[in-house]
């Protein structure tokens, strides 16, 4: 290995740490309004996925068993 390759390998962890610290310093905790919006979005997502699962379990699966013959 040449010294140039060795220097590039040694530079990678330094860049990673530098980028990581910049990212952490830019991160902020959400305020109350932002937290409530995120919580509402997650709640709506849970609700939608629950309705889809309910429809599939109670409507699609029995109809499919009737059509296919339910072996």
PDB file of N, CA and C in Angstrom:
ATOM      1  N   UNK A   1       0.830  -1.181   0.000  1.00  0.00           N
ATOM      2  CA  UNK A   1       0.000   0.000   0.000  1.00  0.00           C
ATOM      3  C   UNK A   1       0.875   1.245   0.000  1.00  0.00           C
ATOM      4  N   UNK A   2       0.441   2.189  -0.792  1.00  0.00           N
ATOM      5  CA  UNK A   2       1.181   3.442  -0.792  1.00  0.00           C
ATOM      6  C   UNK A   2       0.686   4.324   0.349  1.00  0.00           C
ATOM      7  N   UNK A   3       1.439   5.367   0.622  1.00  0.00           N
ATOM      8  CA  UNK A   3       1.063   6.261   1.718  1.00  0.00           C
ATOM      9  C   UNK A   3      -0.213   7.027   1.386  1.00  0.00           C
ATOM     10  N   UNK A   4      -0.467   7.240   0.085  1.00  0.00           N
ATOM     11  CA  UNK A   4      -1.691   7.935  -0.323  1.00  0.00           C
ATOM     12  C   UNK A   4      -2.922   7.086  -0.007  1.00  0.00           C
ATOM     13  N   UNK A   5      -2.852   5.785  -0.282  1.00  0.00           N
ATOM     14  CA  UNK A   5      -3.962   4.887   0.027  1.00  0.00           C
ATOM     15  C   UNK A   5      -4.167   4.798   1.538  1.00  0.00           C
ATOM     16  N   UNK A   6      -3.089   4.743   2.281  1.00  0.00           N
ATOM     17  CA  UNK A   6      -3.171   4.658   3.732  1.00  0.00           C
ATOM     18  C   UNK A   6      -3.808   5.928   4.297  1.00  0.00           C
ATOM     19  N   UNK A   7      -3.459   7.074   3.725  1.00  0.00           N
ATOM     20  CA  UNK A   7      -4.024   8.339   4.184  1.00  0.00           C
ATOM     21  C   UNK A   7      -5.530   8.382   3.901  1.00  0.00           C
ATOM     22  N   UNK A   8      -5.967   7.862   2.737  1.00  0.00           N
ATOM     23  CA  UNK A   8      -7.395   7.814   2.414  1.00  0.00           C
ATOM     24  C   UNK A   8      -8.149   6.916   3.391  1.00  0.00           C
ATOM     25  N   UNK A   9      -7.562   5.785   3.755  1.00  0.00           N
ATOM     26  CA  UNK A   9      -8.205   4.866   4.697  1.00  0.00           C
ATOM     27  C   UNK A   9      -8.323   5.518   6.071  1.00  0.00           C
ATOM     28  N   UNK A  10      -7.300   6.268   6.491  1.00  0.00           N
ATOM     29  CA  UNK A  10      -7.341   6.930   7.790  1.00  0.00           C
ATOM     30  C   UNK A  10      -8.318   8.102   7.796  1.00  0.00           C
ATOM     31  N   UNK A  11      -8.587   8.689   6.631  1.00  0.00           N
ATOM     32  CA  UNK A  11      -9.476   9.853   6.550  1.00  0.00           C
ATOM     33  C   UNK A  11     -10.948   9.455   6.666  1.00  0.00           C
ATOM     34  N   UNK A  12     -11.319   8.250   6.270  1.00  0.00           N
ATOM     35  CA  UNK A  12     -12.722   7.819   6.272  1.00  0.00           C
ATOM     36  C   UNK A  12     -13.358   7.878   7.662  1.00  0.00           C
ATOM     37  N   UNK A  13     -12.754   7.340   8.715  1.00  0.00           N
ATOM     38  CA  UNK A  13     -13.388   7.450  10.045  1.00  0.00           C
ATOM     39  C   UNK A  13     -13.496   8.905  10.515  1.00  0.00           C
ATOM     40  N   UNK A  14     -12.515   9.740  10.184  1.00  0.00           N
ATOM     41  CA  UNK A  14     -12.583  11.144  10.584  1.00  0.00           C
ATOM     42  C   UNK A  14     -13.772  11.838   9.935  1.00  0.00           C
ATOM     43  N   UNK A  15     -13.978  11.583   8.642  1.00  0.00           N
ATOM     44  CA  UNK A  15     -15.122  12.184   7.939  1.00  0.00           C
ATOM     45  C   UNK A  15     -16.437  11.683   8.526  1.00  0.00           C
ATOM     46  N   UNK A  16     -16.488  10.388   8.845  1.00  0.00           N
ATOM     47  CA  UNK A  16     -17.697   9.813   9.416  1.00  0.00           C
ATOM     48  C   UNK A  16     -18.041  10.478  10.745  1.00  0.00           C
ATOM     49  N   UNK A  17     -17.048  10.631  11.608  1.00  0.00           N
ATOM     50  CA  UNK A  17     -17.279  11.258  12.907  1.00  0.00           C
ATOM     51  C   UNK A  17     -17.678  12.714  12.723  1.00  0.00           C
ATOM     52  N   UNK A  18     -17.027  13.412  11.803  1.00  0.00           N
ATOM     53  CA  UNK A  18     -17.344  14.821  11.556  1.00  0.00           C
ATOM     54  C   UNK A  18     -18.781  14.962  11.051  1.00  0.00           C
ATOM     55  N   UNK A  19     -19.176  14.131  10.077  1.00  0.00           N
ATOM     56  CA  UNK A  19     -20.539  14.177   9.560  1.00  0.00           C
ATOM     57  C   UNK A  19     -21.553  13.812  10.640  1.00  0.00           C
ATOM     58  N   UNK A  20     -21.220  12.838  11.475  1.00  0.00           N
ATOM     59  CA  UNK A  20     -22.117  12.415  12.547  1.00  0.00           C
ATOM     60  C   UNK A  20     -22.341  13.519  13.569  1.00  0.00           C
ATOM     61  N   UNK A  21     -21.277  14.210  13.951  1.00  0.00           N
ATOM     62  CA  UNK A  21     -21.439  15.287  14.924  1.00  0.00           C
ATOM     63  C   UNK A  21     -22.215  16.454  14.333  1.00  0.00           C
ATOM     64  N   UNK A  22     -22.017  16.750  13.051  1.00  0.00           N
ATOM     65  CA  UNK A  22     -22.801  17.811  12.410  1.00  0.00           C
ATOM     66  C   UNK A  22     -24.279  17.441  12.391  1.00  0.00           C
ATOM     67  N   UNK A  23     -24.578  16.176  12.103  1.00  0.00           N
ATOM     68  CA  UNK A  23     -25.970  15.715  12.068  1.00  0.00           C
ATOM     69  C   UNK A  23     -26.618  15.828  13.450  1.00  0.00           C
ATOM     70  N   UNK A  24     -25.917  15.371  14.481  1.00  0.00           N
ATOM     71  CA  UNK A  24     -26.455  15.431  15.842  1.00  0.00           C
ATOM     72  C   UNK A  24     -26.680  16.878  16.276  1.00  0.00           C
ATOM     73  N   UNK A  25     -25.774  17.763  15.918  1.00  0.00           N
ATOM     74  CA  UNK A  25     -25.916  19.166  16.303  1.00  0.00           C
ATOM     75  C   UNK A  25     -27.100  19.828  15.606  1.00  0.00           C
ATOM     76  N   UNK A  26     -27.456  19.384  14.413  1.00  0.00           N
ATOM     77  CA  UNK A  26     -28.601  19.959  13.701  1.00  0.00           C
ATOM     78  C   UNK A  26     -29.931  19.405  14.201  1.00  0.00           C
ATOM     79  N   UNK A  27     -29.914  18.245  14.811  1.00  0.00           N
ATOM     80  CA  UNK A  27     -31.157  17.619  15.276  1.00  0.00           C
ATOM     81  C   UNK A  27     -31.729  18.415  16.445  1.00  0.00           C
ATOM     82  N   UNK A  28     -33.045  18.559  16.435  1.00  0.00           N
ATOM     83  CA  UNK A  28     -33.717  19.234  17.538  1.00  0.00           C
ATOM     84  C   UNK A  28     -34.891  18.377  17.995  1.00  0.00           C
ATOM     85  N   UNK A  29     -35.270  18.533  19.244  1.00  0.00           N
ATOM     86  CA  UNK A  29     -36.447  17.837  19.746  1.00  0.00           C
ATOM     87  C   UNK A  29     -37.681  18.513  19.166  1.00  0.00           C
ATOM     88  N   UNK A  30     -38.712  17.742  18.837  1.00  0.00           N
ATOM     89  CA  UNK A  30     -39.929  18.371  18.316  1.00  0.00           C
ATOM     90  C   UNK A  30     -40.648  19.151  19.412  1.00  0.00           C
ATOM     91  N   UNK A  31     -41.277  20.254  19.017  1.00  0.00           N
ATOM     92  CA  UNK A  31     -42.083  20.981  19.990  1.00  0.00           C
ATOM     93  C   UNK A  31     -43.434  20.281  20.138  1.00  0.00           C
ATOM     94  N   UNK A  32     -44.266  20.809  21.006  1.00  0.00           N
ATOM     95  CA  UNK A  32     -45.529  20.132  21.330  1.00  0.00           C
ATOM     96  C   UNK A  32     -46.417  19.986  20.100  1.00  0.00           C
ATOM     97  N   UNK A  33     -46.507  21.042  19.269  1.00  0.00           N
ATOM     98  CA  UNK A  33     -47.373  21.005  18.096  1.00  0.00           C
ATOM     99  C   UNK A  33     -46.880  19.970  17.081  1.00  0.00           C
ATOM    100  N   UNK A  34     -45.560  19.945  16.851  1.00  0.00           N
ATOM    101  CA  UNK A  34     -44.991  18.990  15.905  1.00  0.00           C
ATOM    102  C   UNK A  34     -45.178  17.555  16.405  1.00  0.00           C
ATOM    103  N   UNK A  35     -44.998  17.346  17.712  1.00  0.00           N
ATOM    104  CA  UNK A  35     -45.176  16.015  18.286  1.00  0.00           C
ATOM    105  C   UNK A  35     -46.617  15.537  18.118  1.00  0.00           C
ATOM    106  N   UNK A  36     -47.584  16.434  18.343  1.00  0.00           N
ATOM    107  CA  UNK A  36     -48.989  16.060  18.180  1.00  0.00           C
ATOM    108  C   UNK A  36     -49.307  15.717  16.731  1.00  0.00           C
ATOM    109  N   UNK A  37     -48.753  16.459  15.783  1.00  0.00           N
ATOM    110  CA  UNK A  37     -48.982  16.150  14.371  1.00  0.00           C
ATOM    111  C   UNK A  37     -48.415  14.785  14.007  1.00  0.00           C
ATOM    112  N   UNK A  38     -47.217  14.491  14.476  1.00  0.00           N
ATOM    113  CA  UNK A  38     -46.601  13.189  14.199  1.00  0.00           C
ATOM    114  C   UNK A  38     -47.435  12.071  14.825  1.00  0.00           C
ATOM    115  N   UNK A  39     -47.895  12.291  16.067  1.00  0.00           N
ATOM    116  CA  UNK A  39     -48.716  11.283  16.743  1.00  0.00           C
ATOM    117  C   UNK A  39     -50.035  11.058  16.010  1.00  0.00           C
ATOM    118  N   UNK A  40     -50.646  12.116  15.517  1.00  0.00           N
ATOM    119  CA  UNK A  40     -51.892  11.983  14.757  1.00  0.00           C
ATOM    120  C   UNK A  40     -51.651  11.216  13.468  1.00  0.00           C
ATOM    121  N   UNK A  41     -50.560  11.505  12.783  1.00  0.00           N
ATOM    122  CA  UNK A  41     -50.256  10.805  11.532  1.00  0.00           C
ATOM    123  C   UNK A  41     -50.047   9.315  11.785  1.00  0.00           C
ATOM    124  N   UNK A  42     -49.346   8.980  12.858  1.00  0.00           N
ATOM    125  CA  UNK A  42     -49.120   7.574  13.196  1.00  0.00           C
ATOM    126  C   UNK A  42     -50.440   6.902  13.558  1.00  0.00           C
ATOM    127  N   UNK A  43     -51.288   7.604  14.313  1.00  0.00           N
ATOM    128  CA  UNK A  43     -52.593   7.058  14.689  1.00  0.00           C
ATOM    129  C   UNK A  43     -53.469   6.791  13.479  1.00  0.00           C
ATOM    130  N   UNK A  44     -53.484   7.714  12.533  1.00  0.00           N
ATOM    131  CA  UNK A  44     -54.269   7.517  11.309  1.00  0.00           C
ATOM    132  C   UNK A  44     -53.715   6.332  10.524  1.00  0.00           C
ATOM    133  N   UNK A  45     -52.398   6.198  10.486  1.00  0.00           N
ATOM    134  CA  UNK A  45     -51.793   5.050   9.803  1.00  0.00           C
ATOM    135  C   UNK A  45     -52.202   3.734  10.431  1.00  0.00           C
ATOM    136  N   UNK A  46     -52.181   3.671  11.761  1.00  0.00           N
ATOM    137  CA  UNK A  46     -52.626   2.462  12.456  1.00  0.00           C
ATOM    138  C   UNK A  46     -54.094   2.171  12.148  1.00  0.00           C
ATOM    139  N   UNK A  47     -54.904   3.199  12.160  1.00  0.00           N
ATOM    140  CA  UNK A  47     -56.335   3.033  11.894  1.00  0.00           C
ATOM    141  C   UNK A  47     -56.576   2.510  10.479  1.00  0.00           C
ATOM    142  N   UNK A  48     -55.906   3.095   9.503  1.00  0.00           N
ATOM    143  CA  UNK A  48     -56.069   2.663   8.110  1.00  0.00           C
ATOM    144  C   UNK A  48     -55.617   1.217   7.934  1.00  0.00           C
ATOM    145  N   UNK A  49     -54.467   0.872   8.503  1.00  0.00           N
ATOM    146  CA  UNK A  49     -53.983  -0.504   8.367  1.00  0.00           C
ATOM    147  C   UNK A  49     -54.906  -1.487   9.084  1.00  0.00           C
ATOM    148  N   UNK A  50     -55.487  -1.082  10.209  1.00  0.00           N
ATOM    149  CA  UNK A  50     -56.434  -1.942  10.909  1.00  0.00           C
ATOM    150  C   UNK A  50     -57.690  -2.173  10.100  1.00  0.00           C
ATOM    151  N   UNK A  51     -58.209  -1.119   9.463  1.00  0.00           N
ATOM    152  CA  UNK A  51     -59.405  -1.264   8.628  1.00  0.00           C
ATOM    153  C   UNK A  51     -59.120  -2.172   7.441  1.00  0.00           C
ATOM    154  N   UNK A  52     -57.965  -2.011   6.828  1.00  0.00           N
ATOM    155  CA  UNK A  52     -57.608  -2.875   5.698  1.00  0.00           C
ATOM    156  C   UNK A  52     -57.526  -4.334   6.148  1.00  0.00           C
ATOM    157  N   UNK A  53     -56.895  -4.584   7.295  1.00  0.00           N
ATOM    158  CA  UNK A  53     -56.809  -5.956   7.809  1.00  0.00           C
ATOM    159  C   UNK A  53     -58.165  -6.530   8.141  1.00  0.00           C
ATOM    160  N   UNK A  54     -59.037  -5.710   8.719  1.00  0.00           N
ATOM    161  CA  UNK A  54     -60.395  -6.136   9.061  1.00  0.00           C
ATOM    162  C   UNK A  54     -61.164  -6.525   7.808  1.00  0.00           C
ATOM    163  N   UNK A  55     -61.079  -5.689   6.760  1.00  0.00           N
ATOM    164  CA  UNK A  55     -61.784  -5.963   5.509  1.00  0.00           C
ATOM    165  C   UNK A  55     -61.263  -7.249   4.874  1.00  0.00           C
ATOM    166  N   UNK A  56     -59.972  -7.422   4.857  1.00  0.00           N
ATOM    167  CA  UNK A  56     -59.404  -8.631   4.250  1.00  0.00           C
ATOM    168  C   UNK A  56     -59.828  -9.863   5.022  1.00  0.00           C
ATOM    169  N   UNK A  57     -59.777  -9.801   6.348  1.00  0.00           N
ATOM    170  CA  UNK A  57     -60.094 -10.987   7.155  1.00  0.00           C
ATOM    171  C   UNK A  57     -61.577 -11.339   7.104  1.00  0.00           C
ATOM    172  N   UNK A  58     -62.461 -10.349   7.154  1.00  0.00           N
ATOM    173  CA  UNK A  58     -63.889 -10.635   7.250  1.00  0.00           C
ATOM    174  C   UNK A  58     -64.605 -10.717   5.913  1.00  0.00           C
ATOM    175  N   UNK A  59     -64.070 -10.136   4.872  1.00  0.00           N
ATOM    176  CA  UNK A  59     -64.772 -10.126   3.590  1.00  0.00           C
ATOM    177  C   UNK A  59     -64.019 -10.922   2.527  1.00  0.00           C
ATOM    178  N   UNK A  60     -62.766 -10.610   2.309  1.00  0.00           N
ATOM    179  CA  UNK A  60     -62.034 -11.226   1.206  1.00  0.00           C
ATOM    180  C   UNK A  60     -61.791 -12.722   1.421  1.00  0.00           C
ATOM    181  N   UNK A  61     -61.350 -13.112   2.603  1.00  0.00           N
ATOM    182  CA  UNK A  61     -60.999 -14.519   2.835  1.00  0.00           C
ATOM    183  C   UNK A  61     -62.225 -15.427   2.750  1.00  0.00           C
ATOM    184  N   UNK A  62     -63.370 -15.120   3.387  1.00  0.00           N
ATOM    185  CA  UNK A  62     -64.532 -16.005   3.230  1.00  0.00           C
ATOM    186  C   UNK A  62     -65.044 -16.066   1.798  1.00  0.00           C
ATOM    187  N   UNK A  63     -65.081 -14.937   1.100  1.00  0.00           N
ATOM    188  CA  UNK A  63     -65.526 -14.934  -0.294  1.00  0.00           C
ATOM    189  C   UNK A  63     -64.587 -15.766  -1.139  1.00  0.00           C
ATOM    190  N   UNK A  64     -63.306 -15.642  -0.906  1.00  0.00           N
ATOM    191  CA  UNK A  64     -62.343 -16.436  -1.663  1.00  0.00           C
ATOM    192  C   UNK A  64     -62.537 -17.931  -1.391  1.00  0.00           C
ATOM    193  N   UNK A  65     -62.809 -18.311  -0.135  1.00  0.00           N
ATOM    194  CA  UNK A  65     -63.028 -19.716   0.181  1.00  0.00           C
ATOM    195  C   UNK A  65     -64.286 -20.240  -0.492  1.00  0.00           C
ATOM    196  N   UNK A  66     -65.323 -19.421  -0.579  1.00  0.00           N
ATOM    197  CA  UNK A  66     -66.551 -19.850  -1.249  1.00  0.00           C
ATOM    198  C   UNK A  66     -66.304 -20.061  -2.729  1.00  0.00           C
ATOM    199  N   UNK A  67     -65.589 -19.129  -3.364  1.00  0.00           N
ATOM    200  CA  UNK A  67     -65.338 -19.222  -4.804  1.00  0.00           C
ATOM    201  C   UNK A  67     -64.403 -20.375  -5.143  1.00  0.00           C
ATOM    202  N   UNK A  68     -63.375 -20.565  -4.359  1.00  0.00           N
ATOM    203  CA  UNK A  68     -62.381 -21.606  -4.651  1.00  0.00           C
ATOM    204  C   UNK A  68     -62.888 -22.971  -4.202  1.00  0.00           C
ATOM    205  N   UNK A  69     -63.694 -23.034  -3.182  1.00  0.00           N
ATOM    206  CA  UNK A  69     -64.211 -24.307  -2.729  1.00  0.00           C
ATOM    207  C   UNK A  69     -63.757 -24.671  -1.337  1.00  0.00           C
ATOM    208  N   UNK A  70     -62.816 -23.933  -0.799  1.00  0.00           N
ATOM    209  CA  UNK A  70     -62.373 -24.132   0.587  1.00  0.00           C
ATOM    210  C   UNK A  70     -61.962 -25.548   0.915  1.00  0.00           C
ATOM    211  N   UNK A  71     -60.951 -26.054   0.270  1.00  0.00           N
ATOM    212  CA  UNK A  71     -60.449 -27.402   0.508  1.00  0.00           C
ATOM    213  C   UNK A  71     -59.942 -27.530   1.864  1.00  0.00           C
TER     214      UNK A  71
END
